[in-house]
Amino acid sequence: MPLVGISLTLSESILTKAAVAQQQATPTVLSPERVLSVTGTGNQSIPTTLTQVDLGVVVESNTAEAAQQQAAQRQTAVIDWLRSQNVEQLETTGISLNPRYDYVDNRQVLRGYQATNTVSFRIATGQAGNVIDGAITAGATQINSVSFVAQDDAIANARQQALVAAVADAQQQADTVLSALGLSSQEIVSITIGSVSAPPPVQVQASRAQFAEADASTPVEGRSQIINAQVTLEIWY
């Protein structure tokens, strides 16, 4: 009989330890009703230091061949000038050849052909005005757009700072709401990183005639670029 008692005592002890171990191994289940979801935003403004330019030549002639040849000659001179200025990301953005018509007595009459050849490039904003003026002197007849962008490393650094600001904004909102309700945050159970983006740079459009009217060299002033970030936190309280 004493042996049976000892056996029962040992069994109870083992079962008790097993129950405690199971309780410790079971993770705490957070009630979904006690989770606050809050989204924070962060913005970082950085100066643009590069100017993106798209320009080219437009030529009209009586024949398609003549129009294309004249456009090619002019654009070659423009590209040679741009290369001499060590511009970045120089590339052709468009080549086209189209017939031009006049309407006489309600019918089309072929007037000639128009050839277009355009390129884009980047240059430091401080040099952009002189480079544009030189391209026009070399033969460019059309300026399609001028836009401003920041350096890639500056954009990457601004994205990180915008994320930090977004997290701080989300936490501040959560603290304000919970404090007003007499509650406190316990644990962040979910983090979602939303968009981290920079709006497209604002473009400035101008024609060759507008630049030609200026007495001095073309002034080009950069603008700020805004990097936006969004972070959503789910907080158990």
PDB file of C-alpha atoms in Angstrom:
ATOM      1  CA  MET A   1       0.000   0.000   0.000  1.00  0.00           C
ATOM      2  CA  PRO A   2       2.700   2.567   0.734  1.00  0.00           C
ATOM      3  CA  LEU A   3       4.180   1.874  -2.649  1.00  0.00           C
ATOM      4  CA  VAL A   4       0.854   2.739  -4.291  1.00  0.00           C
ATOM      5  CA  GLY A   5       0.720   6.037  -2.435  1.00  0.00           C
ATOM      6  CA  ILE A   6       4.193   6.971  -3.564  1.00  0.00           C
ATOM      7  CA  SER A   7       3.245   6.095  -7.135  1.00  0.00           C
ATOM      8  CA  LEU A   8       0.185   8.316  -7.030  1.00  0.00           C
ATOM      9  CA  THR A   9       2.173  11.189  -5.547  1.00  0.00           C
ATOM     10  CA  LEU A  10       4.791  10.948  -8.263  1.00  0.00           C
ATOM     11  CA  SER A  11       2.121  10.800 -10.974  1.00  0.00           C
ATOM     12  CA  GLU A  12       0.367  13.890  -9.614  1.00  0.00           C
ATOM     13  CA  SER A  13       3.673  15.720  -9.457  1.00  0.00           C
ATOM     14  CA  ILE A  14       4.482  14.820 -13.063  1.00  0.00           C
ATOM     15  CA  LEU A  15       1.012  15.900 -14.269  1.00  0.00           C
ATOM     16  CA  THR A  16       1.289  19.182 -12.384  1.00  0.00           C
ATOM     17  CA  LYS A  17       4.661  19.986 -13.959  1.00  0.00           C
ATOM     18  CA  ALA A  18       3.354  19.054 -17.389  1.00  0.00           C
ATOM     19  CA  ALA A  19       0.365  21.384 -16.983  1.00  0.00           C
ATOM     20  CA  VAL A  20       2.609  24.257 -15.896  1.00  0.00           C
ATOM     21  CA  ALA A  21       4.964  23.650 -18.837  1.00  0.00           C
ATOM     22  CA  GLN A  22       2.026  23.620 -21.251  1.00  0.00           C
ATOM     23  CA  GLN A  23       0.737  26.915 -19.867  1.00  0.00           C
ATOM     24  CA  GLN A  24       4.176  28.501 -20.241  1.00  0.00           C
ATOM     25  CA  ALA A  25       4.525  27.227 -23.826  1.00  0.00           C
ATOM     26  CA  THR A  26       1.105  28.524 -24.874  1.00  0.00           C
ATOM     27  CA  PRO A  27       1.487  32.063 -26.328  1.00  0.00           C
ATOM     28  CA  THR A  28      -0.702  34.837 -25.059  1.00  0.00           C
ATOM     29  CA  VAL A  29      -3.628  35.407 -27.435  1.00  0.00           C
ATOM     30  CA  LEU A  30      -4.343  39.076 -27.904  1.00  0.00           C
ATOM     31  CA  SER A  31      -7.960  40.037 -28.220  1.00  0.00           C
ATOM     32  CA  PRO A  32      -8.706  41.588 -31.617  1.00  0.00           C
ATOM     33  CA  GLU A  33     -11.164  43.902 -29.888  1.00  0.00           C
ATOM     34  CA  ARG A  34      -8.270  45.531 -28.040  1.00  0.00           C
ATOM     35  CA  VAL A  35      -6.171  46.469 -31.094  1.00  0.00           C
ATOM     36  CA  LEU A  36      -5.871  50.072 -32.285  1.00  0.00           C
ATOM     37  CA  SER A  37      -4.920  50.660 -35.931  1.00  0.00           C
ATOM     38  CA  VAL A  38      -3.293  53.997 -36.720  1.00  0.00           C
ATOM     39  CA  THR A  39      -1.588  55.352 -39.853  1.00  0.00           C
ATOM     40  CA  GLY A  40       1.191  57.922 -39.709  1.00  0.00           C
ATOM     41  CA  THR A  41       2.618  60.029 -42.521  1.00  0.00           C
ATOM     42  CA  GLY A  42       6.029  61.610 -42.959  1.00  0.00           C
ATOM     43  CA  ASN A  43       7.295  64.187 -45.422  1.00  0.00           C
ATOM     44  CA  GLN A  44      10.836  65.232 -46.243  1.00  0.00           C
ATOM     45  CA  SER A  45      11.693  68.178 -48.485  1.00  0.00           C
ATOM     46  CA  ILE A  46      14.974  68.149 -50.389  1.00  0.00           C
ATOM     47  CA  PRO A  47      16.392  70.616 -52.912  1.00  0.00           C
ATOM     48  CA  THR A  48      16.627  69.560 -56.539  1.00  0.00           C
ATOM     49  CA  THR A  49      20.119  69.887 -57.980  1.00  0.00           C
ATOM     50  CA  LEU A  50      19.657  68.376 -61.447  1.00  0.00           C
ATOM     51  CA  THR A  51      17.672  69.639 -64.430  1.00  0.00           C
ATOM     52  CA  GLN A  52      16.100  67.200 -66.887  1.00  0.00           C
ATOM     53  CA  VAL A  53      15.704  68.733 -70.357  1.00  0.00           C
ATOM     54  CA  ASP A  54      13.921  67.411 -73.439  1.00  0.00           C
ATOM     55  CA  LEU A  55      14.583  69.370 -76.639  1.00  0.00           C
ATOM     56  CA  GLY A  56      15.159  68.836 -80.331  1.00  0.00           C
ATOM     57  CA  VAL A  57      14.716  70.022 -83.895  1.00  0.00           C
ATOM     58  CA  VAL A  58      11.639  70.345 -86.097  1.00  0.00           C
ATOM     59  CA  VAL A  59      12.248  70.821 -89.830  1.00  0.00           C
ATOM     60  CA  GLU A  60       9.852  71.183 -92.774  1.00  0.00           C
ATOM     61  CA  SER A  61      10.774  70.595 -96.402  1.00  0.00           C
ATOM     62  CA  ASN A  62       9.161  69.774 -99.749  1.00  0.00           C
ATOM     63  CA  THR A  63      10.267  66.140 -99.693  1.00  0.00           C
ATOM     64  CA  ALA A  64      10.482  63.530 -96.964  1.00  0.00           C
ATOM     65  CA  GLU A  65      14.145  62.862 -97.714  1.00  0.00           C
ATOM     66  CA  ALA A  66      15.122  66.521 -97.502  1.00  0.00           C
ATOM     67  CA  ALA A  67      13.227  67.028 -94.250  1.00  0.00           C
ATOM     68  CA  GLN A  68      14.842  63.970 -92.659  1.00  0.00           C
ATOM     69  CA  GLN A  69      18.342  64.906 -93.778  1.00  0.00           C
ATOM     70  CA  GLN A  70      18.060  68.483 -92.514  1.00  0.00           C
ATOM     71  CA  ALA A  71      16.711  67.288 -89.153  1.00  0.00           C
ATOM     72  CA  ALA A  72      19.555  64.772 -88.862  1.00  0.00           C
ATOM     73  CA  GLN A  73      22.202  67.407 -89.642  1.00  0.00           C
ATOM     74  CA  ARG A  74      20.816  69.858 -87.100  1.00  0.00           C
ATOM     75  CA  GLN A  75      20.370  67.243 -84.411  1.00  0.00           C
ATOM     76  CA  THR A  76      23.930  65.999 -84.926  1.00  0.00           C
ATOM     77  CA  ALA A  77      25.184  69.516 -84.220  1.00  0.00           C
ATOM     78  CA  VAL A  78      22.974  69.734 -81.104  1.00  0.00           C
ATOM     79  CA  ILE A  79      24.219  66.369 -79.797  1.00  0.00           C
ATOM     80  CA  ASP A  80      27.842  67.322 -80.420  1.00  0.00           C
ATOM     81  CA  TRP A  81      27.308  70.457 -78.325  1.00  0.00           C
ATOM     82  CA  LEU A  82      25.623  68.546 -75.515  1.00  0.00           C
ATOM     83  CA  ARG A  83      28.409  65.968 -75.412  1.00  0.00           C
ATOM     84  CA  SER A  84      30.990  68.730 -75.197  1.00  0.00           C
ATOM     85  CA  GLN A  85      29.191  69.930 -72.051  1.00  0.00           C
ATOM     86  CA  ASN A  86      29.401  66.482 -70.409  1.00  0.00           C
ATOM     87  CA  VAL A  87      25.661  66.174 -69.872  1.00  0.00           C
ATOM     88  CA  GLU A  88      24.347  62.984 -68.221  1.00  0.00           C
ATOM     89  CA  GLN A  89      21.854  60.405 -69.514  1.00  0.00           C
ATOM     90  CA  LEU A  90      21.851  61.774 -73.058  1.00  0.00           C
ATOM     91  CA  GLU A  91      19.427  59.742 -75.150  1.00  0.00           C
ATOM     92  CA  THR A  92      17.095  60.030 -78.136  1.00  0.00           C
ATOM     93  CA  THR A  93      13.466  60.371 -77.068  1.00  0.00           C
ATOM     94  CA  GLY A  94      11.731  60.665 -80.430  1.00  0.00           C
ATOM     95  CA  ILE A  95      12.128  60.542 -84.213  1.00  0.00           C
ATOM     96  CA  SER A  96       9.186  61.210 -86.498  1.00  0.00           C
ATOM     97  CA  LEU A  97       8.421  62.103 -90.123  1.00  0.00           C
ATOM     98  CA  ASN A  98       4.930  63.219 -91.136  1.00  0.00           C
ATOM     99  CA  PRO A  99       3.282  64.723 -94.224  1.00  0.00           C
ATOM    100  CA  ARG A 100       1.830  68.213 -93.921  1.00  0.00           C
ATOM    101  CA  TYR A 101      -1.362  69.185 -95.722  1.00  0.00           C
ATOM    102  CA  ASP A 102      -3.250  72.344 -96.613  1.00  0.00           C
ATOM    103  CA  TYR A 103      -6.961  72.319 -97.308  1.00  0.00           C
ATOM    104  CA  VAL A 104      -7.981  73.940-100.606  1.00  0.00           C
ATOM    105  CA  ASP A 105     -11.622  73.785-101.749  1.00  0.00           C
ATOM    106  CA  ASN A 106     -12.356  71.132 -99.141  1.00  0.00           C
ATOM    107  CA  ARG A 107      -9.617  68.797-100.294  1.00  0.00           C
ATOM    108  CA  GLN A 108      -6.194  67.947 -98.995  1.00  0.00           C
ATOM    109  CA  VAL A 109      -3.176  69.336-100.799  1.00  0.00           C
ATOM    110  CA  LEU A 110       0.263  68.043 -99.805  1.00  0.00           C
ATOM    111  CA  ARG A 111       2.361  70.934 -98.563  1.00  0.00           C
ATOM    112  CA  GLY A 112       5.507  69.033 -97.623  1.00  0.00           C
ATOM    113  CA  TYR A 113       6.956  66.955 -94.795  1.00  0.00           C
ATOM    114  CA  GLN A 114       7.872  67.628 -91.188  1.00  0.00           C
ATOM    115  CA  ALA A 115      10.732  65.778 -89.484  1.00  0.00           C
ATOM    116  CA  THR A 116      11.216  65.836 -85.716  1.00  0.00           C
ATOM    117  CA  ASN A 117      14.175  64.563 -83.715  1.00  0.00           C
ATOM    118  CA  THR A 118      14.323  65.005 -79.925  1.00  0.00           C
ATOM    119  CA  VAL A 119      16.757  64.113 -77.135  1.00  0.00           C
ATOM    120  CA  SER A 120      16.752  64.316 -73.350  1.00  0.00           C
ATOM    121  CA  PHE A 121      19.589  64.845 -70.881  1.00  0.00           C
ATOM    122  CA  ARG A 122      20.435  65.837 -67.327  1.00  0.00           C
ATOM    123  CA  ILE A 123      22.747  68.585 -66.214  1.00  0.00           C
ATOM    124  CA  ALA A 124      23.513  70.370 -62.954  1.00  0.00           C
ATOM    125  CA  THR A 125      20.877  73.076 -62.526  1.00  0.00           C
ATOM    126  CA  GLY A 126      23.489  75.797 -62.281  1.00  0.00           C
ATOM    127  CA  GLN A 127      24.706  74.960 -65.801  1.00  0.00           C
ATOM    128  CA  ALA A 128      21.322  74.259 -67.410  1.00  0.00           C
ATOM    129  CA  GLY A 129      20.694  77.764 -68.745  1.00  0.00           C
ATOM    130  CA  ASN A 130      23.956  77.996 -70.666  1.00  0.00           C
ATOM    131  CA  VAL A 131      23.591  74.456 -72.028  1.00  0.00           C
ATOM    132  CA  ILE A 132      20.063  75.156 -73.293  1.00  0.00           C
ATOM    133  CA  ASP A 133      21.221  78.403 -74.931  1.00  0.00           C
ATOM    134  CA  GLY A 134      24.100  76.579 -76.617  1.00  0.00           C
ATOM    135  CA  ALA A 135      21.751  73.862 -77.905  1.00  0.00           C
ATOM    136  CA  ILE A 136      19.502  76.492 -79.454  1.00  0.00           C
ATOM    137  CA  THR A 137      22.499  78.166 -81.103  1.00  0.00           C
ATOM    138  CA  ALA A 138      23.583  74.759 -82.430  1.00  0.00           C
ATOM    139  CA  GLY A 139      20.215  74.235 -84.116  1.00  0.00           C
ATOM    140  CA  ALA A 140      17.548  73.159 -81.615  1.00  0.00           C
ATOM    141  CA  THR A 141      14.146  74.586 -82.515  1.00  0.00           C
ATOM    142  CA  GLN A 142      11.945  73.015 -79.860  1.00  0.00           C
ATOM    143  CA  ILE A 143      12.109  72.761 -76.058  1.00  0.00           C
ATOM    144  CA  ASN A 144       9.533  70.246 -74.934  1.00  0.00           C
ATOM    145  CA  SER A 145      10.060  70.274 -71.185  1.00  0.00           C
ATOM    146  CA  VAL A 146      12.336  71.237 -68.322  1.00  0.00           C
ATOM    147  CA  SER A 147      11.980  69.467 -64.976  1.00  0.00           C
ATOM    148  CA  PHE A 148      13.967  69.294 -61.753  1.00  0.00           C
ATOM    149  CA  VAL A 149      15.112  66.232 -59.775  1.00  0.00           C
ATOM    150  CA  ALA A 150      17.332  65.531 -56.779  1.00  0.00           C
ATOM    151  CA  GLN A 151      20.376  63.266 -56.680  1.00  0.00           C
ATOM    152  CA  ASP A 152      19.619  59.554 -56.171  1.00  0.00           C
ATOM    153  CA  ASP A 153      21.506  59.365 -52.854  1.00  0.00           C
ATOM    154  CA  ALA A 154      19.671  62.429 -51.537  1.00  0.00           C
ATOM    155  CA  ILE A 155      16.325  60.821 -52.447  1.00  0.00           C
ATOM    156  CA  ALA A 156      17.278  57.545 -50.722  1.00  0.00           C
ATOM    157  CA  ASN A 157      18.305  59.372 -47.534  1.00  0.00           C
ATOM    158  CA  ALA A 158      15.104  61.444 -47.579  1.00  0.00           C
ATOM    159  CA  ARG A 159      13.024  58.265 -47.849  1.00  0.00           C
ATOM    160  CA  GLN A 160      14.585  56.899 -44.668  1.00  0.00           C
ATOM    161  CA  GLN A 161      13.939  60.141 -42.812  1.00  0.00           C
ATOM    162  CA  ALA A 162      10.348  60.236 -44.081  1.00  0.00           C
ATOM    163  CA  LEU A 163       9.780  56.698 -42.743  1.00  0.00           C
ATOM    164  CA  VAL A 164      11.137  57.679 -39.317  1.00  0.00           C
ATOM    165  CA  ALA A 165       8.787  60.678 -39.282  1.00  0.00           C
ATOM    166  CA  ALA A 166       5.833  58.483 -40.301  1.00  0.00           C
ATOM    167  CA  VAL A 167       6.491  56.052 -37.428  1.00  0.00           C
ATOM    168  CA  ALA A 168       6.756  58.925 -34.942  1.00  0.00           C
ATOM    169  CA  ASP A 169       3.495  60.389 -36.258  1.00  0.00           C
ATOM    170  CA  ALA A 170       1.672  57.062 -35.894  1.00  0.00           C
ATOM    171  CA  GLN A 171       2.949  56.561 -32.345  1.00  0.00           C
ATOM    172  CA  GLN A 172       2.018  60.094 -31.341  1.00  0.00           C
ATOM    173  CA  GLN A 173      -1.523  59.663 -32.678  1.00  0.00           C
ATOM    174  CA  ALA A 174      -1.914  56.373 -30.817  1.00  0.00           C
ATOM    175  CA  ASP A 175      -0.604  57.852 -27.551  1.00  0.00           C
ATOM    176  CA  THR A 176      -2.964  60.820 -27.846  1.00  0.00           C
ATOM    177  CA  VAL A 177      -6.056  58.672 -28.465  1.00  0.00           C
ATOM    178  CA  LEU A 178      -5.286  56.093 -25.764  1.00  0.00           C
ATOM    179  CA  SER A 179      -4.385  58.765 -23.221  1.00  0.00           C
ATOM    180  CA  ALA A 180      -7.675  60.558 -23.856  1.00  0.00           C
ATOM    181  CA  LEU A 181      -9.489  57.289 -23.150  1.00  0.00           C
ATOM    182  CA  GLY A 182      -7.483  56.528 -20.031  1.00  0.00           C
ATOM    183  CA  LEU A 183      -5.733  53.588 -21.705  1.00  0.00           C
ATOM    184  CA  SER A 184      -2.147  52.760 -22.512  1.00  0.00           C
ATOM    185  CA  SER A 185      -0.412  50.875 -25.294  1.00  0.00           C
ATOM    186  CA  GLN A 186       0.952  47.422 -24.462  1.00  0.00           C
ATOM    187  CA  GLU A 187       2.516  45.993 -27.607  1.00  0.00           C
ATOM    188  CA  ILE A 188       2.830  46.667 -31.344  1.00  0.00           C
ATOM    189  CA  VAL A 189       1.419  43.572 -33.058  1.00  0.00           C
ATOM    190  CA  SER A 190       1.651  44.610 -36.717  1.00  0.00           C
ATOM    191  CA  ILE A 191       3.638  47.079 -38.842  1.00  0.00           C
ATOM    192  CA  THR A 192       2.751  47.909 -42.443  1.00  0.00           C
ATOM    193  CA  ILE A 193       4.908  50.189 -44.592  1.00  0.00           C
ATOM    194  CA  GLY A 194       2.837  52.007 -47.178  1.00  0.00           C
ATOM    195  CA  SER A 195       3.961  54.090 -50.091  1.00  0.00           C
ATOM    196  CA  VAL A 196       7.287  55.899 -49.962  1.00  0.00           C
ATOM    197  CA  SER A 197       7.301  58.090 -53.016  1.00  0.00           C
ATOM    198  CA  ALA A 198       8.257  61.392 -54.559  1.00  0.00           C
ATOM    199  CA  PRO A 199       5.702  63.231 -56.698  1.00  0.00           C
ATOM    200  CA  PRO A 200       6.780  63.720 -60.326  1.00  0.00           C
ATOM    201  CA  PRO A 201       8.869  66.899 -60.677  1.00  0.00           C
ATOM    202  CA  VAL A 202       6.929  69.887 -61.938  1.00  0.00           C
ATOM    203  CA  GLN A 203       7.747  70.564 -65.556  1.00  0.00           C
ATOM    204  CA  VAL A 204       8.234  73.956 -67.135  1.00  0.00           C
ATOM    205  CA  GLN A 205       7.471  74.246 -70.831  1.00  0.00           C
ATOM    206  CA  ALA A 206       8.794  76.933 -73.161  1.00  0.00           C
ATOM    207  CA  SER A 207       9.343  77.476 -76.857  1.00  0.00           C
ATOM    208  CA  ARG A 208      12.485  78.558 -78.648  1.00  0.00           C
ATOM    209  CA  ALA A 209      10.859  81.922 -79.383  1.00  0.00           C
ATOM    210  CA  GLN A 210      10.394  82.612 -75.671  1.00  0.00           C
ATOM    211  CA  PHE A 211      14.076  81.956 -75.011  1.00  0.00           C
ATOM    212  CA  ALA A 212      15.124  83.984 -78.015  1.00  0.00           C
ATOM    213  CA  GLU A 213      13.263  87.027 -76.665  1.00  0.00           C
ATOM    214  CA  ALA A 214      15.411  87.099 -73.546  1.00  0.00           C
ATOM    215  CA  ASP A 215      18.306  89.544 -73.591  1.00  0.00           C
ATOM    216  CA  ALA A 216      20.439  87.500 -71.212  1.00  0.00           C
ATOM    217  CA  SER A 217      21.133  83.802 -70.866  1.00  0.00           C
ATOM    218  CA  THR A 218      18.234  81.557 -69.931  1.00  0.00           C
ATOM    219  CA  PRO A 219      17.650  81.575 -66.136  1.00  0.00           C
ATOM    220  CA  VAL A 220      16.917  78.156 -64.635  1.00  0.00           C
ATOM    221  CA  GLU A 221      16.011  77.875 -60.943  1.00  0.00           C
ATOM    222  CA  GLY A 222      15.527  74.514 -59.225  1.00  0.00           C
ATOM    223  CA  ARG A 223      12.671  73.613 -56.914  1.00  0.00           C
ATOM    224  CA  SER A 224      12.170  71.463 -53.835  1.00  0.00           C
ATOM    225  CA  GLN A 225      11.121  67.838 -54.100  1.00  0.00           C
ATOM    226  CA  ILE A 226       8.870  66.263 -51.444  1.00  0.00           C
ATOM    227  CA  ILE A 227       9.332  62.641 -50.377  1.00  0.00           C
ATOM    228  CA  ASN A 228       6.239  61.080 -48.777  1.00  0.00           C
ATOM    229  CA  ALA A 229       6.048  57.989 -46.528  1.00  0.00           C
ATOM    230  CA  GLN A 230       3.216  56.123 -44.813  1.00  0.00           C
ATOM    231  CA  VAL A 231       3.355  53.585 -41.951  1.00  0.00           C
ATOM    232  CA  THR A 232       0.438  51.772 -40.278  1.00  0.00           C
ATOM    233  CA  LEU A 233       0.783  50.371 -36.740  1.00  0.00           C
ATOM    234  CA  GLU A 234      -1.603  47.977 -35.003  1.00  0.00           C
ATOM    235  CA  ILE A 235      -1.215  48.385 -31.248  1.00  0.00           C
ATOM    236  CA  TRP A 236      -2.629  46.172 -28.508  1.00  0.00           C
ATOM    237  CA  TYR A 237      -3.918  48.131 -25.506  1.00  0.00           C
TER     238      TYR A 237
END
